[in-house]
mmCIF file of C-alpha atoms and ligand atoms in Angstrom:
data_model
loop_
_atom_site.group_PDB
_atom_site.id
_atom_site.type_symbol
_atom_site.label_atom_id
_atom_site.label_comp_id
_atom_site.label_asym_id
_atom_site.label_seq_id
_atom_site.Cartn_x
_atom_site.Cartn_y
_atom_site.Cartn_z
ATOM 1 C CA MET A 811 -48.841 102.262 14.573
ATOM 2 C CA ILE A 812 -50.817 99.660 12.633
ATOM 3 C CA THR A 813 -54.583 100.140 12.840
ATOM 4 C CA VAL A 814 -56.947 97.237 12.232
ATOM 5 C CA TYR A 815 -60.246 98.845 11.308
ATOM 6 C CA ASN A 816 -63.695 97.275 11.451
ATOM 7 C CA HIS A 817 -65.316 98.287 8.161
ATOM 8 C CA HIS A 818 -68.560 96.696 9.326
ATOM 9 C CA HIS A 819 -68.907 98.607 12.618
ATOM 10 C CA ALA A 820 -71.820 100.744 11.360
ATOM 11 C CA LEU A 821 -73.962 97.599 10.985
ATOM 12 C CA HIS A 822 -74.452 98.048 14.729
ATOM 13 C CA GLN A 823 -76.479 101.199 15.104
ATOM 14 C CA GLY A 824 -78.672 101.266 18.194
ATOM 15 C CA LYS A 825 -81.667 103.560 18.155
ATOM 16 C CA LEU A 826 -82.677 103.973 21.811
ATOM 17 C CA GLU A 827 -81.366 103.008 25.237
ATOM 18 C CA MET A 828 -83.043 103.047 28.646
ATOM 19 C CA PHE A 829 -81.789 105.976 30.729
ATOM 20 C CA ARG A 830 -83.457 107.188 33.948
ATOM 21 C CA GLY A 831 -86.863 105.841 33.013
ATOM 22 C CA GLN A 832 -86.833 107.063 29.441
ATOM 23 C CA LEU A 833 -85.765 105.703 26.105
ATOM 24 C CA VAL A 834 -83.152 108.166 24.841
ATOM 25 C CA PRO A 835 -81.021 108.208 21.652
ATOM 26 C CA CYS A 836 -77.931 106.008 21.931
ATOM 27 C CA PHE A 837 -74.648 107.671 22.902
ATOM 28 C CA GLU A 838 -72.636 104.900 21.272
ATOM 29 C CA VAL A 839 -72.931 105.949 17.607
ATOM 30 C CA PRO A 840 -71.139 104.980 14.368
ATOM 31 C CA THR A 841 -69.525 108.418 13.876
ATOM 32 C CA ARG A 842 -67.304 107.596 16.880
ATOM 33 C CA ALA A 843 -65.182 105.144 14.921
ATOM 34 C CA ASP A 844 -65.458 107.072 11.640
ATOM 35 C CA ASP A 845 -64.062 110.212 13.293
ATOM 36 C CA VAL A 846 -61.131 108.353 14.812
ATOM 37 C CA LEU A 847 -60.282 106.781 11.461
ATOM 38 C CA GLN A 848 -60.458 110.157 9.750
ATOM 39 C CA GLU A 849 -58.104 111.726 12.307
ATOM 40 C CA LEU A 850 -55.669 108.790 12.076
ATOM 41 C CA GLN A 851 -55.513 109.264 8.322
ATOM 42 C CA ARG A 852 -55.239 113.055 8.553
ATOM 43 C CA ARG A 853 -52.224 112.722 10.836
ATOM 44 C CA GLN A 854 -50.809 109.810 8.819
ATOM 45 C CA LEU A 855 -50.248 107.683 11.874
ATOM 46 C CA GLY A 856 -49.642 104.500 9.904
ATOM 47 C CA GLU A 857 -51.098 101.678 7.898
ATOM 48 C CA VAL A 858 -54.836 100.914 8.186
ATOM 49 C CA LEU A 859 -55.830 97.356 7.392
ATOM 50 C CA ALA A 860 -58.876 95.118 7.462
ATOM 51 C CA PRO A 861 -59.032 92.185 9.892
ATOM 52 C CA GLN A 862 -58.597 88.570 8.898
ATOM 53 C CA ASP A 863 -61.700 86.440 9.373
ATOM 54 C CA CYS A 864 -60.689 84.781 12.647
ATOM 55 C CA GLY A 865 -63.580 82.312 12.863
ATOM 56 C CA ARG A 866 -65.291 81.542 16.172
ATOM 57 C CA GLY A 867 -62.228 79.779 17.608
ATOM 58 C CA PRO A 868 -60.463 82.740 19.286
ATOM 59 C CA ILE A 869 -63.824 84.153 20.421
ATOM 60 C CA GLU A 870 -64.795 80.863 22.077
ATOM 61 C CA ARG A 871 -61.582 81.047 24.107
ATOM 62 C CA ILE A 872 -63.407 83.828 26.024
ATOM 63 C CA HIS A 873 -67.167 83.477 25.405
ATOM 64 C CA SER A 874 -69.410 80.459 25.960
ATOM 65 C CA PRO A 875 -70.802 78.728 22.859
ATOM 66 C CA ARG A 876 -74.404 79.071 24.091
ATOM 67 C CA TYR A 877 -73.949 82.851 24.471
ATOM 68 C CA LEU A 878 -72.426 83.143 20.991
ATOM 69 C CA ASP A 879 -75.246 81.035 19.527
ATOM 70 C CA PHE A 880 -77.741 83.371 21.180
ATOM 71 C CA LEU A 881 -76.059 86.516 19.825
ATOM 72 C CA ALA A 882 -75.683 85.098 16.323
ATOM 73 C CA GLY A 883 -79.362 84.134 16.116
ATOM 74 C CA ALA A 884 -80.970 86.836 18.260
ATOM 75 C CA TRP A 885 -82.060 89.191 15.493
ATOM 76 C CA SER A 886 -83.843 86.458 13.504
ATOM 77 C CA GLU A 887 -85.585 85.294 16.657
ATOM 78 C CA TRP A 888 -86.614 88.848 17.513
ATOM 79 C CA VAL A 889 -88.132 89.480 14.086
ATOM 80 C CA ALA A 890 -89.809 86.056 14.068
ATOM 81 C CA LEU A 891 -91.719 87.098 17.218
ATOM 82 C CA ASP A 892 -93.371 89.944 15.297
ATOM 83 C CA PRO A 893 -92.453 91.225 11.814
ATOM 84 C CA ALA A 894 -92.905 94.795 13.152
ATOM 85 C CA ASN A 895 -89.865 94.152 15.373
ATOM 86 C CA ALA A 896 -87.687 94.661 12.294
ATOM 87 C CA GLU A 897 -88.193 98.388 12.864
ATOM 88 C CA ARG A 898 -87.174 98.383 16.531
ATOM 89 C CA ASP A 899 -84.155 97.163 18.434
ATOM 90 C CA ALA A 900 -84.338 94.412 21.016
ATOM 91 C CA LEU A 901 -83.811 95.439 24.669
ATOM 92 C CA PRO A 902 -83.982 93.107 27.661
ATOM 93 C CA SER A 903 -86.563 93.738 30.357
ATOM 94 C CA VAL A 904 -86.311 90.785 32.747
ATOM 95 C CA TRP A 905 -83.240 89.336 34.503
ATOM 96 C CA PRO A 906 -82.431 86.308 36.685
ATOM 97 C CA VAL A 907 -81.009 87.958 39.811
ATOM 98 C CA ARG A 908 -80.090 86.121 43.042
ATOM 99 C CA SER A 909 -82.072 82.922 43.766
ATOM 100 C CA PHE A 910 -83.079 82.457 40.107
ATOM 101 C CA ARG A 911 -81.613 79.708 37.926
ATOM 102 C CA SER A 912 -79.165 80.399 35.139
ATOM 103 C CA ASP A 913 -78.517 76.784 34.150
ATOM 104 C CA VAL A 914 -81.903 76.426 32.405
ATOM 105 C CA LEU A 915 -82.074 78.055 28.989
ATOM 106 C CA PRO A 916 -85.653 79.343 28.632
ATOM 107 C CA ALA A 917 -87.427 78.927 25.291
ATOM 108 C CA ASN A 918 -88.876 82.428 25.659
ATOM 109 C CA PHE A 919 -86.715 84.938 23.763
ATOM 110 C CA SER A 920 -87.012 87.794 26.296
ATOM 111 C CA ALA A 921 -86.114 85.447 29.108
ATOM 112 C CA ARG A 922 -83.043 84.258 27.229
ATOM 113 C CA MET A 923 -82.096 87.835 26.430
ATOM 114 C CA GLY A 924 -82.261 88.660 30.130
ATOM 115 C CA LEU A 925 -80.184 85.609 31.011
ATOM 116 C CA PHE A 926 -77.410 86.839 28.716
ATOM 117 C CA SER A 927 -77.425 90.535 29.743
ATOM 118 C CA TYR A 928 -77.353 92.855 32.725
ATOM 119 C CA ASP A 929 -78.798 96.209 31.662
ATOM 120 C CA ALA A 930 -81.434 97.826 29.443
ATOM 121 C CA GLY A 931 -79.016 100.321 27.936
ATOM 122 C CA THR A 932 -77.582 98.009 25.305
ATOM 123 C CA PRO A 933 -79.836 97.570 22.272
ATOM 124 C CA LEU A 934 -79.299 94.558 20.058
ATOM 125 C CA THR A 935 -79.842 95.456 16.397
ATOM 126 C CA SER A 936 -80.021 93.761 13.000
ATOM 127 C CA GLY A 937 -76.272 94.143 12.480
ATOM 128 C CA THR A 938 -75.001 93.717 16.037
ATOM 129 C CA TRP A 939 -73.606 90.235 15.567
ATOM 130 C CA ALA A 940 -71.910 91.044 12.242
ATOM 131 C CA ALA A 941 -70.326 94.209 13.659
ATOM 132 C CA ALA A 942 -69.252 92.628 16.944
ATOM 133 C CA TYR A 943 -67.868 89.537 15.211
ATOM 134 C CA ALA A 944 -65.798 91.642 12.812
ATOM 135 C CA GLY A 945 -64.633 93.695 15.814
ATOM 136 C CA ALA A 946 -63.414 90.595 17.617
ATOM 137 C CA CYS A 947 -61.505 89.671 14.452
ATOM 138 C CA CYS A 948 -59.885 93.145 14.544
ATOM 139 C CA ALA A 949 -58.692 92.455 18.092
ATOM 140 C CA VAL A 950 -57.336 89.045 17.078
ATOM 141 C CA THR A 951 -55.587 90.471 14.015
ATOM 142 C CA ALA A 952 -54.029 93.281 16.089
ATOM 143 C CA ALA A 953 -52.828 90.735 18.661
ATOM 144 C CA GLN A 954 -51.363 88.561 15.903
ATOM 145 C CA ARG A 955 -49.423 91.538 14.536
ATOM 146 C CA VAL A 956 -47.973 92.248 17.956
ATOM 147 C CA SER A 957 -47.192 88.565 18.557
ATOM 148 C CA GLY A 958 -45.456 88.612 15.195
ATOM 149 C CA GLY A 959 -43.111 91.359 16.339
ATOM 150 C CA ALA A 960 -44.880 94.677 15.805
ATOM 151 C CA ARG A 961 -44.305 97.112 18.698
ATOM 152 C CA SER A 962 -47.997 97.989 18.812
ATOM 153 C CA ALA A 963 -51.313 97.767 16.971
ATOM 154 C CA PHE A 964 -54.665 99.500 17.381
ATOM 155 C CA SER A 965 -57.961 97.653 17.031
ATOM 156 C CA LEU A 966 -60.447 100.337 15.945
ATOM 157 C CA SER A 967 -63.933 98.954 16.224
ATOM 158 C CA ARG A 968 -67.322 99.353 17.807
ATOM 159 C CA PRO A 969 -69.430 98.243 19.618
ATOM 160 C CA PRO A 970 -66.956 98.338 22.530
ATOM 161 C CA GLY A 971 -66.203 95.284 24.650
ATOM 162 C CA HIS A 972 -64.940 95.656 28.218
ATOM 163 C CA HIS A 973 -68.315 95.261 29.978
ATOM 164 C CA ALA A 974 -69.086 91.987 28.185
ATOM 165 C CA GLY A 975 -68.476 88.848 30.222
ATOM 166 C CA ALA A 976 -68.028 85.236 29.168
ATOM 167 C CA ASP A 977 -71.803 84.927 28.698
ATOM 168 C CA PHE A 978 -73.399 88.342 29.040
ATOM 169 C CA PHE A 979 -73.688 91.695 27.279
ATOM 170 C CA GLY A 980 -74.236 95.161 28.763
ATOM 171 C CA GLY A 981 -72.782 98.669 28.839
ATOM 172 C CA TYR A 982 -72.940 98.843 25.002
ATOM 173 C CA CYS A 983 -70.653 95.753 24.829
ATOM 174 C CA PHE A 984 -71.264 92.292 23.327
ATOM 175 C CA LEU A 985 -67.890 90.641 22.714
ATOM 176 C CA ASN A 986 -64.952 91.436 24.976
ATOM 177 C CA ASN A 987 -62.391 92.481 22.395
ATOM 178 C CA ALA A 988 -59.672 93.265 24.966
ATOM 179 C CA ALA A 989 -60.038 89.848 26.596
ATOM 180 C CA ILE A 990 -60.028 88.155 23.186
ATOM 181 C CA ALA A 991 -56.817 90.045 22.301
ATOM 182 C CA ALA A 992 -55.190 89.121 25.634
ATOM 183 C CA GLN A 993 -56.059 85.447 25.133
ATOM 184 C CA ALA A 994 -54.760 85.565 21.549
ATOM 185 C CA LEU A 995 -51.447 86.947 22.865
ATOM 186 C CA ARG A 996 -51.312 84.110 25.412
ATOM 187 C CA ASP A 997 -52.128 81.514 22.776
ATOM 188 C CA ALA A 998 -49.371 82.892 20.538
ATOM 189 C CA GLY A 999 -46.830 82.266 23.279
ATOM 190 C CA ALA A 1000 -46.772 85.147 25.777
ATOM 191 C CA GLU A 1001 -46.663 83.451 29.180
ATOM 192 C CA ARG A 1002 -48.090 86.412 31.050
ATOM 193 C CA VAL A 1003 -50.181 89.242 29.702
ATOM 194 C CA ALA A 1004 -51.628 92.377 31.319
ATOM 195 C CA VAL A 1005 -54.827 94.202 30.475
ATOM 196 C CA LEU A 1006 -54.850 97.866 31.485
ATOM 197 C CA ASP A 1007 -58.294 99.454 31.346
ATOM 198 C CA ILE A 1008 -58.260 103.268 31.201
ATOM 199 C CA ASP A 1009 -61.874 103.783 30.171
ATOM 200 C CA TYR A 1010 -63.894 105.934 32.616
ATOM 201 C CA HIS A 1011 -65.997 102.888 33.477
ATOM 202 C CA HIS A 1012 -64.695 99.824 35.249
ATOM 203 C CA GLY A 1013 -64.142 96.896 32.879
ATOM 204 C CA ASN A 1014 -66.282 94.467 34.842
ATOM 205 C CA GLY A 1015 -66.442 91.951 32.001
ATOM 206 C CA THR A 1016 -62.692 91.761 31.587
ATOM 207 C CA GLN A 1017 -62.167 91.515 35.340
ATOM 208 C CA ALA A 1018 -64.699 88.698 35.659
ATOM 209 C CA ILE A 1019 -63.189 86.768 32.744
ATOM 210 C CA PHE A 1020 -59.686 86.736 34.239
ATOM 211 C CA TYR A 1021 -60.492 86.954 37.957
ATOM 212 C CA GLU A 1022 -59.277 83.456 38.831
ATOM 213 C CA ARG A 1023 -56.308 83.382 36.471
ATOM 214 C CA ALA A 1024 -52.671 84.085 37.295
ATOM 215 C CA ASP A 1025 -51.554 84.423 33.673
ATOM 216 C CA VAL A 1026 -53.515 87.610 32.935
ATOM 217 C CA PHE A 1027 -53.066 90.617 35.232
ATOM 218 C CA PHE A 1028 -55.964 93.082 35.110
ATOM 219 C CA ALA A 1029 -55.572 96.703 36.192
ATOM 220 C CA SER A 1030 -58.217 99.410 35.903
ATOM 221 C CA VAL A 1031 -58.364 103.153 36.640
ATOM 222 C CA HIS A 1032 -61.996 104.265 36.669
ATOM 223 C CA GLY A 1033 -64.835 106.231 38.226
ATOM 224 C CA ASP A 1034 -65.717 105.024 41.720
ATOM 225 C CA PRO A 1035 -68.486 102.429 41.332
ATOM 226 C CA HIS A 1036 -70.205 103.734 44.468
ATOM 227 C CA THR A 1037 -71.528 106.445 42.140
ATOM 228 C CA GLU A 1038 -70.492 105.402 38.627
ATOM 229 C CA TYR A 1039 -71.581 102.687 36.180
ATOM 230 C CA PRO A 1040 -71.277 99.646 36.331
ATOM 231 C CA PHE A 1041 -71.846 100.086 40.116
ATOM 232 C CA TYR A 1042 -71.682 96.429 41.142
ATOM 233 C CA LEU A 1043 -67.973 95.767 40.490
ATOM 234 C CA GLY A 1044 -64.734 97.739 40.386
ATOM 235 C CA TYR A 1045 -63.970 98.282 44.090
ATOM 236 C CA ALA A 1046 -60.425 98.397 45.441
ATOM 237 C CA ASP A 1047 -60.854 95.273 47.564
ATOM 238 C CA GLU A 1048 -61.344 93.053 44.484
ATOM 239 C CA THR A 1049 -57.866 91.588 44.155
ATOM 240 C CA GLY A 1050 -58.491 88.271 42.387
ATOM 241 C CA GLN A 1051 -59.445 84.818 43.570
ATOM 242 C CA GLY A 1052 -57.917 81.351 43.720
ATOM 243 C CA ALA A 1053 -54.923 81.135 41.397
ATOM 244 C CA GLY A 1054 -55.671 84.733 40.390
ATOM 245 C CA LEU A 1055 -55.354 86.175 43.891
ATOM 246 C CA GLY A 1056 -53.204 89.308 43.647
ATOM 247 C CA CYS A 1057 -53.658 89.544 39.860
ATOM 248 C CA ASN A 1058 -56.453 92.146 39.878
ATOM 249 C CA LEU A 1059 -55.944 95.836 40.664
ATOM 250 C CA ASN A 1060 -58.794 98.339 40.845
ATOM 251 C CA LEU A 1061 -58.011 102.027 41.287
ATOM 252 C CA PRO A 1062 -61.365 103.808 41.608
ATOM 253 C CA LEU A 1063 -61.257 107.619 41.635
ATOM 254 C CA PRO A 1064 -63.970 110.113 42.546
ATOM 255 C CA ARG A 1065 -66.013 112.035 40.000
ATOM 256 C CA GLY A 1066 -64.231 115.282 39.164
ATOM 257 C CA THR A 1067 -60.718 113.770 39.217
ATOM 258 C CA GLY A 1068 -58.252 115.731 37.047
ATOM 259 C CA PHE A 1069 -55.181 114.614 35.134
ATOM 260 C CA ALA A 1070 -52.521 114.959 37.877
ATOM 261 C CA ARG A 1071 -54.279 112.539 40.231
ATOM 262 C CA TRP A 1072 -55.413 110.267 37.399
ATOM 263 C CA ARG A 1073 -51.828 110.050 36.136
ATOM 264 C CA GLU A 1074 -50.575 108.945 39.568
ATOM 265 C CA ALA A 1075 -53.065 106.081 39.458
ATOM 266 C CA LEU A 1076 -51.867 105.188 35.953
ATOM 267 C CA ALA A 1077 -48.270 105.129 37.230
ATOM 268 C CA LEU A 1078 -49.244 102.770 40.041
ATOM 269 C CA ALA A 1079 -51.092 100.488 37.613
ATOM 270 C CA LEU A 1080 -48.059 100.406 35.296
ATOM 271 C CA GLN A 1081 -45.745 99.668 38.215
ATOM 272 C CA ARG A 1082 -47.874 96.696 39.260
ATOM 273 C CA ILE A 1083 -48.070 95.511 35.643
ATOM 274 C CA ALA A 1084 -44.257 95.573 35.434
ATOM 275 C CA GLN A 1085 -44.061 93.564 38.678
ATOM 276 C CA SER A 1086 -46.553 91.032 37.283
ATOM 277 C CA GLY A 1087 -43.997 89.885 34.718
ATOM 278 C CA ALA A 1088 -46.312 90.583 31.785
ATOM 279 C CA GLN A 1089 -44.646 90.146 28.415
ATOM 280 C CA ALA A 1090 -47.359 91.986 26.490
ATOM 281 C CA LEU A 1091 -50.010 94.578 27.241
ATOM 282 C CA VAL A 1092 -53.575 95.132 26.085
ATOM 283 C CA VAL A 1093 -54.910 98.649 26.694
ATOM 284 C CA SER A 1094 -58.681 99.048 26.894
ATOM 285 C CA LEU A 1095 -58.604 102.540 25.442
ATOM 286 C CA GLY A 1096 -61.665 104.486 26.489
ATOM 287 C CA LEU A 1097 -61.667 108.242 25.953
ATOM 288 C CA ASP A 1098 -64.629 109.006 28.201
ATOM 289 C CA THR A 1099 -62.170 110.334 30.829
ATOM 290 C CA PHE A 1100 -62.318 113.568 28.780
ATOM 291 C CA GLU A 1101 -63.658 116.686 30.538
ATOM 292 C CA GLY A 1102 -66.283 117.138 27.811
ATOM 293 C CA ASP A 1103 -67.687 113.617 27.933
ATOM 294 C CA PRO A 1104 -71.483 113.738 28.244
ATOM 295 C CA ILE A 1105 -71.890 110.639 30.450
ATOM 296 C CA SER A 1106 -68.707 110.634 32.550
ATOM 297 C CA GLY A 1107 -67.039 112.677 35.302
ATOM 298 C CA PHE A 1108 -63.234 113.008 34.976
ATOM 299 C CA GLN A 1109 -61.473 116.159 33.806
ATOM 300 C CA LEU A 1110 -58.761 115.097 31.345
ATOM 301 C CA ARG A 1111 -58.040 117.600 28.576
ATOM 302 C CA SER A 1112 -57.099 116.871 24.978
ATOM 303 C CA GLU A 1113 -53.376 117.652 25.462
ATOM 304 C CA ASP A 1114 -53.221 115.265 28.444
ATOM 305 C CA TYR A 1115 -53.762 112.320 26.118
ATOM 306 C CA PHE A 1116 -50.287 112.795 24.598
ATOM 307 C CA ARG A 1117 -48.834 112.264 28.111
ATOM 308 C CA VAL A 1118 -50.998 109.157 28.532
ATOM 309 C CA GLY A 1119 -49.504 107.700 25.355
ATOM 310 C CA GLU A 1120 -45.971 108.598 26.483
ATOM 311 C CA ASP A 1121 -46.494 106.967 29.883
ATOM 312 C CA LEU A 1122 -47.750 103.795 28.192
ATOM 313 C CA ALA A 1123 -44.720 103.769 25.877
ATOM 314 C CA VAL A 1124 -42.322 104.017 28.843
ATOM 315 C CA ALA A 1125 -43.777 100.725 30.110
ATOM 316 C CA GLY A 1126 -41.884 99.191 27.189
ATOM 317 C CA LEU A 1127 -44.239 96.289 26.469
ATOM 318 C CA PRO A 1128 -45.554 95.170 23.075
ATOM 319 C CA THR A 1129 -49.014 96.726 23.153
ATOM 320 C CA VAL A 1130 -52.418 96.109 21.610
ATOM 321 C CA PHE A 1131 -54.739 99.107 21.922
ATOM 322 C CA VAL A 1132 -58.442 98.241 21.868
ATOM 323 C CA PHE A 1133 -61.015 101.012 21.367
ATOM 324 C CA GLU A 1134 -63.664 101.242 24.096
ATOM 325 C CA GLY A 1135 -65.860 104.199 25.198
ATOM 326 C CA GLY A 1136 -65.805 107.969 24.626
ATOM 327 C CA TYR A 1137 -68.852 110.003 23.653
ATOM 328 C CA ALA A 1138 -67.678 113.593 23.160
ATOM 329 C CA VAL A 1139 -67.745 112.960 19.430
ATOM 330 C CA ASP A 1140 -66.257 116.317 18.387
ATOM 331 C CA ALA A 1141 -63.062 115.626 20.369
ATOM 332 C CA LEU A 1142 -62.943 111.837 20.167
ATOM 333 C CA GLY A 1143 -60.743 111.595 17.066
ATOM 334 C CA THR A 1144 -58.270 114.136 18.462
ATOM 335 C CA ASN A 1145 -58.117 112.537 21.911
ATOM 336 C CA THR A 1146 -57.718 108.983 20.640
ATOM 337 C CA VAL A 1147 -55.017 109.867 18.154
ATOM 338 C CA ASN A 1148 -53.235 112.001 20.774
ATOM 339 C CA VAL A 1149 -52.773 108.838 22.886
ATOM 340 C CA LEU A 1150 -51.531 106.850 19.901
ATOM 341 C CA GLU A 1151 -49.224 109.622 18.726
ATOM 342 C CA GLY A 1152 -47.878 110.113 22.257
ATOM 343 C CA TYR A 1153 -47.141 106.384 22.333
ATOM 344 C CA ALA A 1154 -45.607 106.323 18.871
HETATM 345 C C1 6XA B 85 -74.942 103.249 31.072
HETATM 346 C C2 6XA B 85 -73.566 103.715 30.711
HETATM 347 C C3 6XA B 85 -72.798 102.690 29.981
HETATM 348 C C4 6XA B 85 -71.346 103.017 29.977
HETATM 349 C C5 6XA B 85 -70.714 102.638 28.681
HETATM 350 C C6 6XA B 85 -69.251 102.876 28.658
HETATM 351 N N1 6XA B 85 -75.823 103.136 30.000
HETATM 352 N N2 6XA B 85 -68.467 101.954 29.149
HETATM 353 O O1 6XA B 85 -68.732 103.851 28.188
HETATM 354 O O2 6XA B 85 -67.141 102.036 29.115
HETATM 355 ZN ZN1 ZN B 86 -66.784 103.972 29.347
#
């Protein structure tokens, strides 16, 4: 297993996020990626390399230029508002919901931040753009390796990506690394690609990006959005639209679901992916399905993750793994590497 590691991930280090009316310390912390790297190296799972600088080209295949311009310049704008802002992260506080306009780009920074986001749990920091950009390059590099003939590659980066849409951030995500990898696989010649999202949370950004496309099949096994974040997408009746009708599969499961039932859903997702004719697979690899995860509600145990990796290997597709969520930091390295070792 080749790992493409984002050496700049710690440049994104949020301080506080809004949670139930309070600002609380961020769950999405730099040690997450450090611990996974350490465990990969301890178990000698394979080569670890740095990404190539991919430029904005492959990122603009997924994200709008005006959104990328906003992200790239947001920190300077934030600090220009008030030099004291250098000590605090930027969080949005106003959003254009139904009946508001999204075609007008307000001059006001907070208004623009709201236009390009959907929650107050995702702080933008001094190093967010640098970390997210390098992370997207990891995804592109991993996809290039797989397009070039490698059986699999792992993009190990943070912040995660699957909640980010073409022009919005949220759920700790800024650039949709899995979508960028899937598009890079398409652009390198794969006619059909599948994205399988096994994070606890529905990958609303990835779904939205590919919802009307027939060339990228999206399947997700996740906590039922009636009760679980991101709440407003991820229901079973979302099956795709237009040319993409039938190319979206959501398998929501109730809080408390254990491995046996979860694994049946995974089998169904893999069956549908096989039927889709996908020639390559991107796995949005979230480990917040773990029983000890502090913000999630499934009951997978550490040894189950070997079986997950084995099931993914049986699918027999060239595979790019993209790191997403998982907040039980003491077990995160073990659980992540168990999947990769099970696959290998
Ligand atoms: C709300 C919880 C965000 C979920 C982040 C995540 N602040 N997504 O793990 O996969
Ligand atoms: Zn998650």
